[in-house]
Amino acid sequence: MQRAFKYLKGLEWRERIQTECIFCDRTNFGNIVYEDEEVIAIDTIRPAGQFHWLILPKDHAVRDVESLTGQHFALLEAMDRAKKQVVEELCPGLPPAAVLSGYHRGRRPLLGDIFWPDIISIHHLHLHVIVRPHWLPWLFKYPPWLPLMWKSDASVMQQAIVTSTPTEVT
């Protein structure tokens, strides 16, 4: 419980601009599990489950999930393809229910000048893919039941489809 309070205390309650991005420097990556022209998947340094990967675009064009528009549909598709391939290759036969995947929520307006806290720690769009999540992180840090903190990749894709024009969707 003390860790949960420490986590909540450490959230970004005011806007913070990151001038340097550790995801833009490949020397910060541990184990690269997947890479193509658009995205890269790496093992996270603090796994929240049996396996935990981050899938991120190579190009730092998007800060967080709140900055996505319908124009980013192709990027989201590339991230989704990478997720499916990594899970299939590293955990063959895994049931879909064993995988939690989504994004921490970024800073967004609540009311006037009052904002929800910025949940993300690195301002470079990244998708968490967690296989068989541990219960404590699932409950507090990656809660699929709490849309204030977490947004599933399926709901992000659905929103991108809705906001895309028909010519943008492939």
Tab-separated table of C-alpha atoms in Angstrom:
chain	number	residue	atom	x	y	z
A	1	MET	CA	0.000	0.000	0.000
A	2	GLN	CA	2.902	2.322	0.769
A	3	ARG	CA	4.238	1.800	-2.778
A	4	ALA	CA	0.842	2.806	-4.193
A	5	PHE	CA	0.855	6.078	-2.235
A	6	LYS	CA	4.444	6.764	-3.294
A	7	TYR	CA	3.426	6.188	-6.924
A	8	LEU	CA	0.440	8.559	-6.660
A	9	LYS	CA	2.592	11.198	-4.982
A	10	GLY	CA	5.108	10.985	-7.844
A	11	LEU	CA	2.574	11.656	-10.611
A	12	GLU	CA	2.936	14.788	-12.696
A	13	TRP	CA	0.221	17.075	-11.378
A	14	ARG	CA	1.635	20.059	-13.305
A	15	GLU	CA	2.770	20.151	-16.895
A	16	ARG	CA	6.347	19.060	-17.272
A	17	ILE	CA	8.286	19.253	-20.490
A	18	GLN	CA	10.957	16.626	-21.064
A	19	THR	CA	13.818	18.050	-23.086
A	20	GLU	CA	15.610	14.708	-23.423
A	21	CYS	CA	14.006	11.366	-24.190
A	22	ILE	CA	15.637	8.144	-23.061
A	23	PHE	CA	13.646	6.214	-25.693
A	24	CYS	CA	15.292	8.206	-28.484
A	25	ASP	CA	18.727	6.904	-27.438
A	26	ARG	CA	19.107	3.208	-28.295
A	27	THR	CA	21.958	2.823	-25.821
A	28	ASN	CA	19.326	2.984	-23.070
A	29	PHE	CA	17.625	-0.187	-24.325
A	30	GLY	CA	18.283	-3.480	-22.646
A	31	ASN	CA	17.033	-6.415	-24.640
A	32	ILE	CA	15.454	-5.617	-28.013
A	33	VAL	CA	12.852	-8.313	-28.751
A	34	TYR	CA	11.479	-6.944	-32.040
A	35	GLU	CA	12.357	-4.280	-34.575
A	36	ASP	CA	11.103	-3.167	-37.966
A	37	GLU	CA	11.217	0.091	-39.956
A	38	GLU	CA	8.651	1.866	-37.773
A	39	VAL	CA	8.691	0.405	-34.260
A	40	ILE	CA	10.867	-1.324	-31.724
A	41	ALA	CA	9.935	-3.590	-28.798
A	42	ILE	CA	12.103	-3.886	-25.714
A	43	ASP	CA	12.030	-5.644	-22.370
A	44	THR	CA	11.093	-3.192	-19.649
A	45	ILE	CA	13.415	-2.683	-16.704
A	46	ARG	CA	10.571	-3.168	-14.186
A	47	PRO	CA	8.430	-6.082	-15.367
A	48	ALA	CA	4.856	-6.051	-14.077
A	49	GLY	CA	4.168	-9.627	-15.109
A	50	GLN	CA	5.750	-12.825	-16.342
A	51	PHE	CA	6.850	-10.844	-19.423
A	52	HIS	CA	6.601	-7.090	-19.965
A	53	TRP	CA	7.540	-5.321	-23.178
A	54	LEU	CA	7.344	-1.736	-24.362
A	55	ILE	CA	6.556	-1.125	-28.012
A	56	LEU	CA	7.447	2.323	-29.235
A	57	PRO	CA	7.774	4.171	-32.516
A	58	LYS	CA	11.306	4.860	-33.649
A	59	ASP	CA	10.235	8.380	-34.538
A	60	HIS	CA	9.414	10.615	-31.575
A	61	ALA	CA	6.445	12.256	-33.279
A	62	VAL	CA	3.848	11.611	-30.559
A	63	ARG	CA	4.201	12.472	-26.873
A	64	ASP	CA	1.470	10.255	-25.446
A	65	VAL	CA	-1.849	8.588	-26.111
A	66	GLU	CA	-3.668	11.905	-25.576
A	67	SER	CA	-1.824	13.385	-28.580
A	68	LEU	CA	-2.993	10.716	-31.035
A	69	THR	CA	-5.287	11.598	-33.917
A	70	GLY	CA	-6.762	9.657	-36.795
A	71	GLN	CA	-3.616	10.505	-38.755
A	72	HIS	CA	-1.685	8.121	-36.470
A	73	PHE	CA	-3.741	5.074	-37.446
A	74	ALA	CA	-0.910	3.505	-39.492
A	75	LEU	CA	1.479	3.917	-36.547
A	76	LEU	CA	-1.014	2.249	-34.195
A	77	GLU	CA	-1.404	-0.599	-36.686
A	78	ALA	CA	2.388	-1.059	-36.774
A	79	MET	CA	2.504	-1.138	-32.973
A	80	ASP	CA	-0.357	-3.659	-32.894
A	81	ARG	CA	1.378	-5.898	-35.458
A	82	ALA	CA	4.564	-5.787	-33.373
A	83	LYS	CA	2.607	-6.694	-30.233
A	84	LYS	CA	0.987	-9.689	-31.916
A	85	GLN	CA	4.277	-10.907	-33.363
A	86	VAL	CA	6.191	-10.588	-30.081
A	87	VAL	CA	3.497	-12.430	-28.122
A	88	GLU	CA	3.210	-15.129	-30.790
A	89	GLU	CA	6.976	-15.678	-31.023
A	90	LEU	CA	7.885	-15.461	-27.336
A	91	CYS	CA	4.725	-16.974	-25.821
A	92	PRO	CA	3.276	-19.352	-28.429
A	93	GLY	CA	-0.207	-20.632	-27.686
A	94	LEU	CA	-0.857	-17.991	-25.045
A	95	PRO	CA	-4.566	-17.225	-24.581
A	96	PRO	CA	-5.468	-13.565	-25.279
A	97	ALA	CA	-6.884	-13.203	-21.754
A	98	ALA	CA	-3.352	-13.622	-20.349
A	99	VAL	CA	-2.146	-10.418	-22.049
A	100	LEU	CA	-2.769	-6.897	-20.754
A	101	SER	CA	-1.854	-4.212	-23.265
A	102	GLY	CA	-2.408	-0.499	-23.278
A	103	TYR	CA	-1.123	2.983	-22.556
A	104	HIS	CA	-0.786	5.106	-19.449
A	105	ARG	CA	-2.870	8.266	-19.728
A	106	GLY	CA	-1.190	11.591	-20.427
A	107	ARG	CA	-2.087	14.987	-19.052
A	108	ARG	CA	-5.541	16.131	-20.123
A	109	PRO	CA	-7.974	18.832	-19.007
A	110	LEU	CA	-10.481	18.048	-16.313
A	111	LEU	CA	-12.114	21.415	-15.700
A	112	GLY	CA	-10.711	24.769	-16.825
A	113	ASP	CA	-7.121	24.993	-15.589
A	114	ILE	CA	-7.444	21.790	-13.578
A	115	PHE	CA	-5.887	18.719	-15.197
A	116	TRP	CA	-5.812	14.997	-14.589
A	117	PRO	CA	-2.271	13.986	-13.619
A	118	ASP	CA	0.188	12.872	-16.262
A	119	ILE	CA	0.549	9.145	-15.585
A	120	ILE	CA	3.323	8.500	-18.127
A	121	SER	CA	6.926	8.787	-17.022
A	122	ILE	CA	8.518	9.054	-20.464
A	123	HIS	CA	6.983	11.416	-22.984
A	124	HIS	CA	7.473	9.204	-26.030
A	125	LEU	CA	4.434	7.170	-27.064
A	126	HIS	CA	4.811	3.590	-25.866
A	127	LEU	CA	2.535	0.580	-25.586
A	128	HIS	CA	2.832	-1.724	-22.577
A	129	VAL	CA	2.379	-5.438	-23.287
A	130	ILE	CA	2.225	-7.452	-20.067
A	131	VAL	CA	1.881	-11.232	-20.036
A	132	ARG	CA	0.194	-12.660	-16.942
A	133	PRO	CA	0.347	-9.413	-14.952
A	134	HIS	CA	1.209	-9.495	-11.256
A	135	TRP	CA	-1.850	-8.539	-9.243
A	136	LEU	CA	-0.476	-5.463	-7.427
A	137	PRO	CA	0.750	-3.577	-10.537
A	138	TRP	CA	-2.396	-4.712	-12.373
A	139	LEU	CA	-4.498	-3.196	-9.612
A	140	PHE	CA	-2.680	0.130	-9.176
A	141	LYS	CA	-0.371	0.918	-12.094
A	142	TYR	CA	-1.961	-0.853	-15.082
A	143	PRO	CA	-5.629	-0.952	-14.082
A	144	PRO	CA	-7.830	-1.888	-17.039
A	145	TRP	CA	-10.806	-0.969	-14.864
A	146	LEU	CA	-9.676	2.662	-14.302
A	147	PRO	CA	-9.772	4.782	-17.502
A	148	LEU	CA	-8.313	7.764	-15.624
A	149	MET	CA	-4.942	5.997	-15.534
A	150	TRP	CA	-4.987	3.416	-18.307
A	151	LYS	CA	-6.376	3.071	-21.822
A	152	SER	CA	-6.373	-0.293	-23.544
A	153	ASP	CA	-4.784	-0.510	-26.955
A	154	ALA	CA	-8.070	-1.866	-28.322
A	155	SER	CA	-9.910	1.302	-27.251
A	156	VAL	CA	-7.109	3.488	-28.648
A	157	MET	CA	-7.346	1.681	-32.009
A	158	GLN	CA	-11.135	2.018	-32.017
A	159	GLN	CA	-10.887	5.742	-31.319
A	160	ALA	CA	-8.319	6.133	-34.126
A	161	ILE	CA	-10.635	4.331	-36.544
A	162	VAL	CA	-13.519	6.614	-35.595
A	163	THR	CA	-11.441	9.791	-35.953
A	164	SER	CA	-9.813	8.704	-39.233
A	165	THR	CA	-11.172	9.707	-42.568
A	166	PRO	CA	-11.988	6.769	-44.856
A	167	THR	CA	-8.925	7.474	-47.016
A	168	GLU	CA	-6.610	7.316	-43.991
A	169	VAL	CA	-7.692	3.842	-42.861
A	170	THR	CA	-5.935	1.037	-44.694
